[in-house]
PDB file of C-alpha atoms in Angstrom:
ATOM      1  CA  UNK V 203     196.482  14.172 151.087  1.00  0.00           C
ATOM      2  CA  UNK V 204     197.431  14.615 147.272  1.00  0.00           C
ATOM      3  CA  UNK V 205     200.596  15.527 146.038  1.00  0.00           C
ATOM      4  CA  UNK V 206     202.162  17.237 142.929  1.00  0.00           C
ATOM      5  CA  UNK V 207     204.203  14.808 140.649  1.00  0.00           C
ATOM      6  CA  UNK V 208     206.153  16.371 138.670  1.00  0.00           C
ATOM      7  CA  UNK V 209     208.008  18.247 141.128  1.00  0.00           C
ATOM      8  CA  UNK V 210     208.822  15.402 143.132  1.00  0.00           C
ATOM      9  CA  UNK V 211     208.271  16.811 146.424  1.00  0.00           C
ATOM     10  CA  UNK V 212     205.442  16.649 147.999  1.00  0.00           C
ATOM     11  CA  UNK V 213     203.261  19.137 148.121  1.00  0.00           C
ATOM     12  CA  UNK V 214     198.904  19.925 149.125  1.00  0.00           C
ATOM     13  CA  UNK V 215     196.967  19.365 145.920  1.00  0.00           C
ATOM     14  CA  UNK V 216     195.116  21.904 145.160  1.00  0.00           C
ATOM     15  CA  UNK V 217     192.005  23.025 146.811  1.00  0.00           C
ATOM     16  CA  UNK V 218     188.929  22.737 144.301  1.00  0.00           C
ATOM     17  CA  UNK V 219     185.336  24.400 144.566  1.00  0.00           C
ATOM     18  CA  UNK V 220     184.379  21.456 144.487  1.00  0.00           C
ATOM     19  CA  UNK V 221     185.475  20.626 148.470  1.00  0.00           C
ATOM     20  CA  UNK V 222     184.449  23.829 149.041  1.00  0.00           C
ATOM     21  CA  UNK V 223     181.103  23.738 147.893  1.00  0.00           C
ATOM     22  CA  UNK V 224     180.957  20.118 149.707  1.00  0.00           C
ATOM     23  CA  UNK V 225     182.021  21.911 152.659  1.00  0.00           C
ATOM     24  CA  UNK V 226     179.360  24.577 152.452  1.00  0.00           C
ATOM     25  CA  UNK V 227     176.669  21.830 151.784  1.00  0.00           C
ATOM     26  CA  UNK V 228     177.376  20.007 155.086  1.00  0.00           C
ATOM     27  CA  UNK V 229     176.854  23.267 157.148  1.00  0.00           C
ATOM     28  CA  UNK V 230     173.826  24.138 155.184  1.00  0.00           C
ATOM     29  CA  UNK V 231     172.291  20.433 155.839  1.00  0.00           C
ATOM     30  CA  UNK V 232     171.200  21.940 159.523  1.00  0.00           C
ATOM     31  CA  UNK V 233     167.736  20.927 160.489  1.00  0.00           C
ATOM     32  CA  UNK V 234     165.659  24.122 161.502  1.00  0.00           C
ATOM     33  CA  UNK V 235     163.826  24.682 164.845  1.00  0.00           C
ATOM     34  CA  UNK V 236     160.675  24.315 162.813  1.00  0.00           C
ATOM     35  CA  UNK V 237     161.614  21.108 160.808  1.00  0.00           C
ATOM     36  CA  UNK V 238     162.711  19.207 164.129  1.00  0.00           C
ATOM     37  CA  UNK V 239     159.654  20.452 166.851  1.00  0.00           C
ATOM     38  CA  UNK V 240     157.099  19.679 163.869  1.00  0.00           C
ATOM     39  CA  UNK V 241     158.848  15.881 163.027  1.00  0.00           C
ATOM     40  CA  UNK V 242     158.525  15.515 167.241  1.00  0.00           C
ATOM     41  CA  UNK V 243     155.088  17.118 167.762  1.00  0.00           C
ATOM     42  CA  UNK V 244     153.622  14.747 165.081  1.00  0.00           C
ATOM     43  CA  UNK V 245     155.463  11.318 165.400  1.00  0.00           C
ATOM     44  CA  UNK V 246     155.053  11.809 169.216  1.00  0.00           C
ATOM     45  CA  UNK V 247     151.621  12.793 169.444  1.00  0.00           C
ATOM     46  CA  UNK V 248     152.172  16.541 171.172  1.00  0.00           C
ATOM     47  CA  UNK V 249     151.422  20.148 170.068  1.00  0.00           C
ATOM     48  CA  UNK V 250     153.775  23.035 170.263  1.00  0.00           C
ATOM     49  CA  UNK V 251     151.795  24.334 173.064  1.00  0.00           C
ATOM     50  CA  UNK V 252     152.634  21.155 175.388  1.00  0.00           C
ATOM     51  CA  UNK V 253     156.931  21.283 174.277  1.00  0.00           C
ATOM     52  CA  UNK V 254     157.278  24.390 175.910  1.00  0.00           C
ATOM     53  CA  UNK V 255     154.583  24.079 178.385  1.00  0.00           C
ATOM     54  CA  UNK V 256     155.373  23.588 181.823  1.00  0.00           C
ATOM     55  CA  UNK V 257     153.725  20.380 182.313  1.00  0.00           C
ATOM     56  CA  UNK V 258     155.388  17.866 183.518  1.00  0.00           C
ATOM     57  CA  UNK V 259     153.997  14.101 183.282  1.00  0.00           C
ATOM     58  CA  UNK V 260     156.179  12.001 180.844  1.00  0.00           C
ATOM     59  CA  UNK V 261     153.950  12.459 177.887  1.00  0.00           C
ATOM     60  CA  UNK V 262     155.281  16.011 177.634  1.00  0.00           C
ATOM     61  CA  UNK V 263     158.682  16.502 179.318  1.00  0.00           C
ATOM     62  CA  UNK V 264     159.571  13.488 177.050  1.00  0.00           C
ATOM     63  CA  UNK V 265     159.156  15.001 173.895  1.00  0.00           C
ATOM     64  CA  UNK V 266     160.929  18.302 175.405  1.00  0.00           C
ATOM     65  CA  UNK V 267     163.528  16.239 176.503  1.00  0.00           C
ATOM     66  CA  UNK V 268     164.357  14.692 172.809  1.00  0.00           C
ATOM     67  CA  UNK V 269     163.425  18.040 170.823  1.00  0.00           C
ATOM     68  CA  UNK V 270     166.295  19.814 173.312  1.00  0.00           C
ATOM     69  CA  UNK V 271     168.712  16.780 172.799  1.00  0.00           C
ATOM     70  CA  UNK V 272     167.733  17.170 168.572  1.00  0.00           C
ATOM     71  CA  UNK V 273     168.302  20.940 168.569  1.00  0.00           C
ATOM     72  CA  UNK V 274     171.246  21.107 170.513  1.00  0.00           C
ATOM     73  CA  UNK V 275     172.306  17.936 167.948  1.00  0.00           C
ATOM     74  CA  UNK V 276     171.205  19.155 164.865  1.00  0.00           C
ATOM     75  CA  UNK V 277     171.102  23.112 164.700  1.00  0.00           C
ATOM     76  CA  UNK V 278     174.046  25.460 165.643  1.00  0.00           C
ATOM     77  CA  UNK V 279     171.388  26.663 168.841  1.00  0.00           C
ATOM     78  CA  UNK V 280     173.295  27.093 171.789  1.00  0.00           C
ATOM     79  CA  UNK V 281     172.041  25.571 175.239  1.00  0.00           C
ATOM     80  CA  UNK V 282     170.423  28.516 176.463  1.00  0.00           C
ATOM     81  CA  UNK V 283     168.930  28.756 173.029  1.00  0.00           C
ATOM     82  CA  UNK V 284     167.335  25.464 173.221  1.00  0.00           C
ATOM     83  CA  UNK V 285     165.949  26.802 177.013  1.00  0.00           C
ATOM     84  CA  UNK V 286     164.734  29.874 175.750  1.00  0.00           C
ATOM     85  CA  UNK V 287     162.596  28.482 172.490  1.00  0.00           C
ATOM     86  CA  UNK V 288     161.408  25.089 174.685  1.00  0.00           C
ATOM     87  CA  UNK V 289     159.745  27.998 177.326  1.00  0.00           C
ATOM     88  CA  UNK V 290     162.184  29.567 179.240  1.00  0.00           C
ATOM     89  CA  UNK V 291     163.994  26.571 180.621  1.00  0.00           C
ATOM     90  CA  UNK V 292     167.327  27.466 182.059  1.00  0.00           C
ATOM     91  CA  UNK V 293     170.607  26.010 180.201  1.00  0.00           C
ATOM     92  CA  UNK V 294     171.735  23.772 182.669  1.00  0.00           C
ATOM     93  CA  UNK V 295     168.018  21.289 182.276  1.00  0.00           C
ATOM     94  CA  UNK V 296     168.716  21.080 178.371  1.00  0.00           C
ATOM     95  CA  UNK V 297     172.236  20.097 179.526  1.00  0.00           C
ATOM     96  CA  UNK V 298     170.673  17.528 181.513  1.00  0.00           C
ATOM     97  CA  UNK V 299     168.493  16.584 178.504  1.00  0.00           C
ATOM     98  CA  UNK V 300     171.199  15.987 176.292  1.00  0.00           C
ATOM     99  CA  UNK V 301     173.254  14.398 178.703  1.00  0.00           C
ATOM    100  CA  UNK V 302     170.064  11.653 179.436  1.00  0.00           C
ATOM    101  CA  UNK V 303     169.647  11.430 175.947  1.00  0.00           C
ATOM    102  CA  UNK V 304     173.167  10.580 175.027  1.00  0.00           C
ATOM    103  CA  UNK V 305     173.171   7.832 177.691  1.00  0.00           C
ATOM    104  CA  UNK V 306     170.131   6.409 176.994  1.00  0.00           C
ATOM    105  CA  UNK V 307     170.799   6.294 173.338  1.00  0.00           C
ATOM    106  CA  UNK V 308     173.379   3.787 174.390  1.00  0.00           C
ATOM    107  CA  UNK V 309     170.834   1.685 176.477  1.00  0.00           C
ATOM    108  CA  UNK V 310     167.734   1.555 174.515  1.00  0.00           C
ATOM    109  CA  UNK V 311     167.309   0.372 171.225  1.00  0.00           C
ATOM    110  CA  UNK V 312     163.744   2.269 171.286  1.00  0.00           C
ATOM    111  CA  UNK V 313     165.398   5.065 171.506  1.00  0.00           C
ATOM    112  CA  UNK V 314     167.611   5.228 169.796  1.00  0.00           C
ATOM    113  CA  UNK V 315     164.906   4.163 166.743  1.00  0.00           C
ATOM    114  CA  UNK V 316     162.580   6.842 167.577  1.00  0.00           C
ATOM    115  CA  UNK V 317     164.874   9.569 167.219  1.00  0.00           C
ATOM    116  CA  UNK V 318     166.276   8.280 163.896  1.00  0.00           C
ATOM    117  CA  UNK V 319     162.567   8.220 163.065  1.00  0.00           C
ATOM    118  CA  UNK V 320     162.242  11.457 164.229  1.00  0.00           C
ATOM    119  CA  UNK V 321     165.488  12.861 162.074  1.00  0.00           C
ATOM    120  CA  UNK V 322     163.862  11.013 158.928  1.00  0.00           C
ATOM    121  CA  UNK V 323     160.651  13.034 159.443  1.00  0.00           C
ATOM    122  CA  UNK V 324     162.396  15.979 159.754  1.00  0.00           C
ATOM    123  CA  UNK V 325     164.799  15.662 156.451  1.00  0.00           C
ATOM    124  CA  UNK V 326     162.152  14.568 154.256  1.00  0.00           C
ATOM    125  CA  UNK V 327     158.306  16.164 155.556  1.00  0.00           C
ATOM    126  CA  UNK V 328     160.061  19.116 156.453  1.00  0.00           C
ATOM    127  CA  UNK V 329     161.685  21.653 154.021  1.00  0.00           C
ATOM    128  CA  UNK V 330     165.196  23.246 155.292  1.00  0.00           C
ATOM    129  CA  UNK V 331     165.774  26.410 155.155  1.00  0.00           C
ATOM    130  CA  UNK V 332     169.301  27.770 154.116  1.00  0.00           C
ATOM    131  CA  UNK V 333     171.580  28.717 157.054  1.00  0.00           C
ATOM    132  CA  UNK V 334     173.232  32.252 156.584  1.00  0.00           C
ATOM    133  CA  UNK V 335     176.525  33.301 157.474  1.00  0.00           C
ATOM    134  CA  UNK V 336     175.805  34.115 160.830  1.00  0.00           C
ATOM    135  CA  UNK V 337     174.174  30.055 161.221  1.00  0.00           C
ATOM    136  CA  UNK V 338     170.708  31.270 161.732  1.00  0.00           C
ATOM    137  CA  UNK V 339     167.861  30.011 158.833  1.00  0.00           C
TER     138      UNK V 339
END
């Protein structure tokens, strides 16, 4: 932390607009809904349709699985949130998503590259929208 000289005690420097605005950047660098189902639908090969379907063969609970885990990651959503847009699903299965996720990151070097990949798409194909004061876009 910096201090005042000239006093010779030490004292906060001053907060600049600067760290401010630094600070508001970080919160408005949220991925939207949009930005993050779109960079999944298209790198893994699904439509919006089959994310919050209710099929369940891995070709579609997979994706679900790594859109909840990105949402609940990379958006303010809450886990019922995340349930409700990915078709109704009940809190505690997104918990379970993350919670797979999050270990498997650790195991898997796939993994863990596709949803980097996936993140990439999503910051650069996908424009952000500004988050308001409430954290919604």
């Amino acid at each position: 932390m910096g201090t005042e000289r000239d006093t010779g005690r030490d004292q906060p420097a001053e907060v600049t607009p600067a760290a401010t605005l630094n600070e508001t950047v970080q919160v408005r660098q949220q991925l939207t809904v949009p930005a993050l189902a779109a960079a999944v639908a298209s790198h893994m090969g699904v439509t919006w349709d089959e994310l919050v379907g209710g099929e369940r063969r891995a070709k579609y609970s997979t994706p679900r699985k790594v859109l909840g885990y990105l949402l609940r990651k990379h958006t303010m959503l809450g886990l019922q949130d995340i349930g409700d847009i990915l078709g109704g699903r009940h809190h505690t299965t997104v918990l379970y998503w993350c919670q797979s996720v999050d270990r498997d990151l650790n195991k898997s070097p796939m993994l863990k590259e596709l949803v980097q990949t996936i993140l990439s798409l999503a910051r650069e194909r996908y424009p952000q929208v500004e988050a308001t004061s409430n954290g919604h876009a």
